[in-house]
Amino acid sequence: MATASRRLPVLYRHRVTRGAKHLMLIGFGLVMLYPLLWMFSSALKPEELIFREPGLIPTEITFDNFADGWTALAHPFGYYLWNSAVVTALSILGNLAACSMAAYAFARLDFPMKKFWFAIMLGSIMLPLHVVIAPQYIMFAKLDLINTIWPLVLPKFLAHDSFFIFLMVQFIRTLPRELDEAASIDGAGYWRTFFRVILPLCTPALATTAIFTFIWTWNDFLSQLLYLNNPDNFTVPVALRTFLDSSGESSWGPMFAMSIIALGPIFGFFLAGQKYLIRGVATTGLK
């Protein structure tokens, strides 16, 4: 009885501590979600009430912002969603193909100055985008590729994103080399070993690469604004920017409504590959 009576305060303190931690995390999560909740609330308000009522609960609800925003620009907003989908899909395909092959070379193959080139690749991760964007623009301008999607897509097929190469290198290093040796005994070369053995086992790392590429490409504004000047080629971030006018004639309600629609693919893609994302991030640092 005495032992049980001593355990009760300990269990009570443990439950109180755990409950306090959960409440703190919930409160922190609500603070982080407040901008998103405010945007969703503003999308349902008449435009004249968006900045007049700072609260999250609208006193008057309207869905006109969604209808107006969908048809407010030169094309229906679905047109810009399709443009973003094309750019994002090609970017994902390029990163998966090029980065996986480069990672396999660094992780499994032997070639001259391998450590040097791997160090150069790691160093490029720390190189800011603003340092290389000017020479890249000049190069693409000389190739007459400005105002096309190729400046946004072509670097992905050339293993431009070193972060994903490093991610896959770390993952491939966790795979037993005996698999490569067994494939070699069966007569498989480098390409067959890569496609038949290594690549199928890299599903978590590939899913992580696809998810991050989707989010970063879908939300990319600077590069798309720089290379796409024709409204027919605008993607979602650039199209959303056209709702704002420096002269003061800004359509805040339709912009918030279309921003909510633009967030839908991101949430859907993230939720669909969440389990692979956690596995990919968790296993790349094991070795």
Tab-separated table of C-alpha atoms in Angstrom:
chain	number	residue	atom	x	y	z
A	1	MET	CA	0.000	0.000	0.000
A	2	ALA	CA	2.805	2.403	0.882
A	3	THR	CA	4.573	1.713	-2.397
A	4	ALA	CA	1.381	2.261	-4.382
A	5	SER	CA	0.670	5.499	-2.531
A	6	ARG	CA	4.140	6.776	-3.384
A	7	ARG	CA	3.654	5.932	-7.065
A	8	LEU	CA	0.467	7.996	-7.386
A	9	PRO	CA	2.172	11.426	-7.007
A	10	VAL	CA	4.873	10.362	-9.483
A	11	LEU	CA	2.309	9.278	-12.075
A	12	TYR	CA	0.293	12.441	-11.440
A	13	ARG	CA	3.340	14.668	-11.967
A	14	HIS	CA	4.237	12.726	-15.103
A	15	ARG	CA	0.757	13.204	-16.563
A	16	VAL	CA	0.704	16.894	-15.640
A	17	THR	CA	4.130	17.435	-17.235
A	18	ARG	CA	3.119	15.582	-20.380
A	19	GLY	CA	-0.153	17.514	-20.598
A	20	ALA	CA	1.686	20.816	-20.177
A	21	LYS	CA	4.081	19.871	-22.978
A	22	HIS	CA	1.192	18.974	-25.262
A	23	LEU	CA	-0.584	22.258	-24.503
A	24	MET	CA	2.610	24.183	-25.196
A	25	LEU	CA	3.100	22.396	-28.524
A	26	ILE	CA	-0.534	23.001	-29.499
A	27	GLY	CA	-0.219	26.683	-28.641
A	28	PHE	CA	3.018	26.965	-30.617
A	29	GLY	CA	1.381	25.196	-33.557
A	30	LEU	CA	-1.548	27.607	-33.523
A	31	VAL	CA	0.862	30.552	-33.556
A	32	MET	CA	2.657	29.060	-36.556
A	33	LEU	CA	-0.648	28.403	-38.325
A	34	TYR	CA	-2.089	31.855	-37.643
A	35	PRO	CA	-0.964	33.417	-40.985
A	36	LEU	CA	-2.519	30.505	-42.891
A	37	LEU	CA	-5.742	30.723	-40.883
A	38	TRP	CA	-5.872	34.492	-41.403
A	39	MET	CA	-5.403	34.064	-45.153
A	40	PHE	CA	-8.183	31.477	-45.296
A	41	SER	CA	-10.456	33.767	-43.275
A	42	SER	CA	-9.628	36.740	-45.511
A	43	ALA	CA	-10.461	34.703	-48.614
A	44	LEU	CA	-14.011	34.335	-47.274
A	45	LYS	CA	-14.486	38.016	-46.419
A	46	PRO	CA	-15.683	40.823	-48.691
A	47	GLU	CA	-12.632	42.738	-49.840
A	48	GLU	CA	-13.568	45.905	-47.935
A	49	LEU	CA	-13.590	43.951	-44.633
A	50	ILE	CA	-10.262	42.139	-44.984
A	51	PHE	CA	-8.146	44.773	-43.226
A	52	ARG	CA	-11.014	46.334	-41.302
A	53	GLU	CA	-11.706	43.147	-39.298
A	54	PRO	CA	-8.469	41.654	-37.941
A	55	GLY	CA	-10.183	38.643	-36.350
A	56	LEU	CA	-10.213	35.128	-37.768
A	57	ILE	CA	-13.993	34.718	-37.669
A	58	PRO	CA	-15.596	36.747	-40.489
A	59	THR	CA	-18.812	38.604	-39.757
A	60	GLU	CA	-19.822	38.236	-43.399
A	61	ILE	CA	-18.941	35.282	-45.608
A	62	THR	CA	-18.730	35.403	-49.386
A	63	PHE	CA	-17.342	33.069	-52.048
A	64	ASP	CA	-17.114	35.766	-54.703
A	65	ASN	CA	-13.356	36.042	-54.184
A	66	PHE	CA	-12.879	32.510	-55.536
A	67	ALA	CA	-15.025	33.151	-58.601
A	68	ASP	CA	-13.447	36.561	-59.260
A	69	GLY	CA	-9.900	35.327	-58.711
A	70	TRP	CA	-10.323	32.377	-61.061
A	71	THR	CA	-11.217	34.655	-63.996
A	72	ALA	CA	-9.482	37.914	-63.005
A	73	LEU	CA	-6.313	37.468	-65.072
A	74	ALA	CA	-5.675	37.058	-68.787
A	75	HIS	CA	-6.290	33.314	-68.501
A	76	PRO	CA	-8.342	31.263	-66.037
A	77	PHE	CA	-6.279	30.449	-62.976
A	78	GLY	CA	-6.280	26.784	-63.936
A	79	TYR	CA	-4.045	27.750	-66.872
A	80	TYR	CA	-1.319	28.923	-64.463
A	81	LEU	CA	-1.793	25.845	-62.312
A	82	TRP	CA	-1.102	23.742	-65.400
A	83	ASN	CA	2.043	25.760	-66.208
A	84	SER	CA	3.321	25.221	-62.681
A	85	ALA	CA	2.459	21.527	-62.881
A	86	VAL	CA	4.494	21.121	-66.081
A	87	VAL	CA	7.533	22.925	-64.684
A	88	THR	CA	7.312	21.032	-61.391
A	89	ALA	CA	6.861	17.617	-63.017
A	90	LEU	CA	9.863	18.108	-65.303
A	91	SER	CA	11.940	19.397	-62.379
A	92	ILE	CA	11.082	16.331	-60.309
A	93	LEU	CA	11.910	14.022	-63.206
A	94	GLY	CA	15.229	15.790	-63.794
A	95	ASN	CA	16.279	15.717	-60.151
A	96	LEU	CA	15.343	12.074	-59.698
A	97	ALA	CA	17.241	10.982	-62.806
A	98	ALA	CA	20.349	13.166	-62.627
A	99	CYS	CA	20.861	13.321	-58.855
A	100	SER	CA	20.406	9.570	-58.394
A	101	MET	CA	23.011	8.781	-61.055
A	102	ALA	CA	25.475	11.319	-59.653
A	103	ALA	CA	24.919	9.974	-56.136
A	104	TYR	CA	25.515	6.394	-57.305
A	105	ALA	CA	28.789	7.460	-58.911
A	106	PHE	CA	30.002	9.188	-55.735
A	107	ALA	CA	28.840	6.399	-53.425
A	108	ARG	CA	29.872	3.281	-55.375
A	109	LEU	CA	32.206	4.014	-58.297
A	110	ASP	CA	35.899	4.823	-58.282
A	111	PHE	CA	37.176	7.545	-60.609
A	112	PRO	CA	40.058	10.054	-60.586
A	113	MET	CA	39.826	12.921	-58.044
A	114	LYS	CA	36.602	11.524	-56.637
A	115	LYS	CA	37.052	13.128	-53.202
A	116	PHE	CA	37.954	16.464	-54.777
A	117	TRP	CA	34.831	16.586	-56.924
A	118	PHE	CA	32.719	15.448	-53.993
A	119	ALA	CA	34.119	18.335	-51.931
A	120	ILE	CA	33.357	20.754	-54.762
A	121	MET	CA	29.812	19.406	-54.886
A	122	LEU	CA	29.385	19.891	-51.134
A	123	GLY	CA	30.812	23.400	-51.374
A	124	SER	CA	28.263	24.346	-54.012
A	125	ILE	CA	25.492	23.710	-51.467
A	126	MET	CA	26.674	26.765	-49.533
A	127	LEU	CA	26.763	28.929	-52.671
A	128	PRO	CA	23.877	31.442	-52.590
A	129	LEU	CA	21.478	31.500	-55.522
A	130	HIS	CA	22.039	35.224	-56.018
A	131	VAL	CA	25.712	34.616	-56.822
A	132	VAL	CA	25.026	32.356	-59.800
A	133	ILE	CA	21.741	33.732	-61.070
A	134	ALA	CA	23.361	36.564	-63.073
A	135	PRO	CA	25.815	34.377	-65.054
A	136	GLN	CA	23.075	31.790	-65.542
A	137	TYR	CA	20.757	34.438	-66.959
A	138	ILE	CA	23.467	35.631	-69.360
A	139	MET	CA	24.127	32.051	-70.475
A	140	PHE	CA	20.443	31.303	-71.098
A	141	ALA	CA	19.997	34.661	-72.840
A	142	LYS	CA	22.793	33.781	-75.280
A	143	LEU	CA	21.088	30.431	-75.878
A	144	ASP	CA	17.842	32.315	-76.613
A	145	LEU	CA	15.963	30.430	-73.881
A	146	ILE	CA	14.588	33.399	-71.953
A	147	ASN	CA	10.792	33.369	-71.595
A	148	THR	CA	10.702	29.592	-71.861
A	149	ILE	CA	10.544	26.945	-69.164
A	150	TRP	CA	13.972	25.536	-70.069
A	151	PRO	CA	16.021	27.786	-67.758
A	152	LEU	CA	13.869	26.475	-64.905
A	153	VAL	CA	13.998	22.818	-65.951
A	154	LEU	CA	17.299	22.204	-67.760
A	155	PRO	CA	19.567	22.609	-64.674
A	156	LYS	CA	17.600	19.854	-62.930
A	157	PHE	CA	18.622	17.374	-65.644
A	158	LEU	CA	22.265	18.370	-65.081
A	159	ALA	CA	22.340	17.469	-61.361
A	160	HIS	CA	22.184	21.112	-60.362
A	161	ASP	CA	20.784	20.540	-56.846
A	162	SER	CA	23.746	19.318	-54.809
A	163	PHE	CA	21.648	18.897	-51.673
A	164	PHE	CA	19.747	15.998	-53.227
A	165	ILE	CA	22.962	14.397	-54.477
A	166	PHE	CA	24.345	14.467	-50.951
A	167	LEU	CA	21.063	13.116	-49.592
A	168	MET	CA	21.147	10.140	-51.934
A	169	VAL	CA	24.866	9.527	-51.416
A	170	GLN	CA	24.274	9.176	-47.692
A	171	PHE	CA	21.371	6.827	-48.305
A	172	ILE	CA	23.218	4.627	-50.814
A	173	ARG	CA	26.123	4.311	-48.383
A	174	THR	CA	23.771	2.603	-45.919
A	175	LEU	CA	23.048	-0.162	-48.456
A	176	PRO	CA	25.282	-3.258	-48.128
A	177	ARG	CA	28.005	-3.513	-50.752
A	178	GLU	CA	27.360	-7.249	-50.871
A	179	LEU	CA	24.353	-6.436	-53.061
A	180	ASP	CA	26.651	-4.880	-55.665
A	181	GLU	CA	29.047	-7.810	-55.434
A	182	ALA	CA	26.225	-10.310	-55.885
A	183	ALA	CA	24.973	-8.424	-58.932
A	184	SER	CA	28.519	-8.331	-60.332
A	185	ILE	CA	28.865	-12.112	-59.889
A	186	ASP	CA	25.624	-12.526	-61.841
A	187	GLY	CA	27.187	-10.548	-64.681
A	188	ALA	CA	25.520	-7.186	-64.077
A	189	GLY	CA	27.425	-4.066	-65.021
A	190	TYR	CA	27.247	-0.646	-63.408
A	191	TRP	CA	24.088	0.405	-65.213
A	192	ARG	CA	22.227	-2.818	-64.547
A	193	THR	CA	23.283	-2.780	-60.884
A	194	PHE	CA	22.083	0.791	-60.578
A	195	PHE	CA	18.686	0.232	-62.185
A	196	ARG	CA	17.951	-3.279	-60.869
A	197	VAL	CA	19.516	-3.195	-57.378
A	198	ILE	CA	20.305	0.271	-56.061
A	199	LEU	CA	17.465	2.372	-57.469
A	200	PRO	CA	14.571	0.196	-56.178
A	201	LEU	CA	16.072	0.318	-52.664
A	202	CYS	CA	16.348	4.107	-52.766
A	203	THR	CA	12.584	4.686	-52.708
A	204	PRO	CA	12.618	6.709	-49.442
A	205	ALA	CA	15.418	8.974	-50.674
A	206	LEU	CA	13.763	9.360	-54.078
A	207	ALA	CA	10.439	10.220	-52.432
A	208	THR	CA	12.157	12.789	-50.212
A	209	THR	CA	13.803	14.338	-53.269
A	210	ALA	CA	10.490	14.424	-55.133
A	211	ILE	CA	8.623	16.058	-52.235
A	212	PHE	CA	11.218	18.761	-51.612
A	213	THR	CA	11.607	19.426	-55.341
A	214	PHE	CA	7.843	19.777	-55.687
A	215	ILE	CA	7.552	22.230	-52.801
A	216	TRP	CA	10.583	24.325	-53.753
A	217	THR	CA	9.715	24.470	-57.458
A	218	TRP	CA	6.005	25.126	-56.931
A	219	ASN	CA	6.794	28.008	-54.529
A	220	ASP	CA	9.753	29.401	-56.473
A	221	PHE	CA	9.112	33.040	-57.317
A	222	LEU	CA	12.451	34.695	-58.073
A	223	SER	CA	13.626	32.389	-60.864
A	224	GLN	CA	10.218	32.196	-62.508
A	225	LEU	CA	9.780	35.969	-62.345
A	226	LEU	CA	13.237	36.433	-63.864
A	227	TYR	CA	12.889	34.038	-66.797
A	228	LEU	CA	9.162	34.245	-67.605
A	229	ASN	CA	8.080	37.601	-69.025
A	230	ASN	CA	5.158	36.571	-71.209
A	231	PRO	CA	1.850	36.268	-69.282
A	232	ASP	CA	1.094	33.138	-71.327
A	233	ASN	CA	4.021	31.404	-69.595
A	234	PHE	CA	3.326	32.609	-66.041
A	235	THR	CA	3.305	30.048	-63.258
A	236	VAL	CA	1.270	30.244	-60.046
A	237	PRO	CA	3.674	32.415	-57.973
A	238	VAL	CA	4.083	34.955	-60.785
A	239	ALA	CA	0.350	34.932	-61.523
A	240	LEU	CA	-0.433	35.622	-57.866
A	241	ARG	CA	1.901	38.608	-57.997
A	242	THR	CA	-0.181	40.157	-60.777
A	243	PHE	CA	-3.091	40.560	-58.343
A	244	LEU	CA	-1.036	43.274	-56.606
A	245	ASP	CA	-0.666	46.667	-58.231
A	246	SER	CA	1.898	49.246	-57.164
A	247	SER	CA	-0.639	51.986	-57.904
A	248	GLY	CA	-2.860	50.730	-55.090
A	249	GLU	CA	-5.476	48.831	-57.116
A	250	SER	CA	-4.737	45.487	-55.488
A	251	SER	CA	-7.196	42.595	-55.436
A	252	TRP	CA	-6.475	41.175	-52.000
A	253	GLY	CA	-9.542	38.968	-51.699
A	254	PRO	CA	-9.112	37.141	-55.022
A	255	MET	CA	-5.366	36.813	-54.376
A	256	PHE	CA	-5.960	35.161	-50.986
A	257	ALA	CA	-8.586	32.888	-52.531
A	258	MET	CA	-6.239	31.744	-55.306
A	259	SER	CA	-3.426	31.341	-52.766
A	260	ILE	CA	-5.611	28.865	-50.887
A	261	ILE	CA	-6.179	26.926	-54.113
A	262	ALA	CA	-2.451	27.029	-54.898
A	263	LEU	CA	-1.656	25.466	-51.509
A	264	GLY	CA	-3.856	22.447	-52.243
A	265	PRO	CA	-1.357	20.527	-54.429
A	266	ILE	CA	1.424	21.104	-51.889
A	267	PHE	CA	-0.588	19.668	-49.014
A	268	GLY	CA	-1.793	16.767	-51.145
A	269	PHE	CA	1.678	15.863	-52.400
A	270	PHE	CA	3.178	16.161	-48.925
A	271	LEU	CA	0.512	14.027	-47.261
A	272	ALA	CA	0.775	11.365	-49.978
A	273	GLY	CA	4.532	10.955	-49.484
A	274	GLN	CA	4.863	11.804	-45.797
A	275	LYS	CA	5.864	8.322	-44.661
A	276	TYR	CA	8.584	8.114	-47.315
A	277	LEU	CA	9.808	11.590	-46.387
A	278	ILE	CA	10.270	10.594	-42.740
A	279	ARG	CA	12.057	7.366	-43.715
A	280	GLY	CA	14.293	9.144	-46.192
A	281	VAL	CA	15.371	11.885	-43.788
A	282	ALA	CA	15.784	9.468	-40.867
A	283	THR	CA	17.966	6.944	-42.709
A	284	THR	CA	20.334	9.271	-44.599
A	285	GLY	CA	22.382	10.009	-41.499
A	286	LEU	CA	22.932	6.451	-40.279
A	287	LYS	CA	26.391	6.144	-41.761
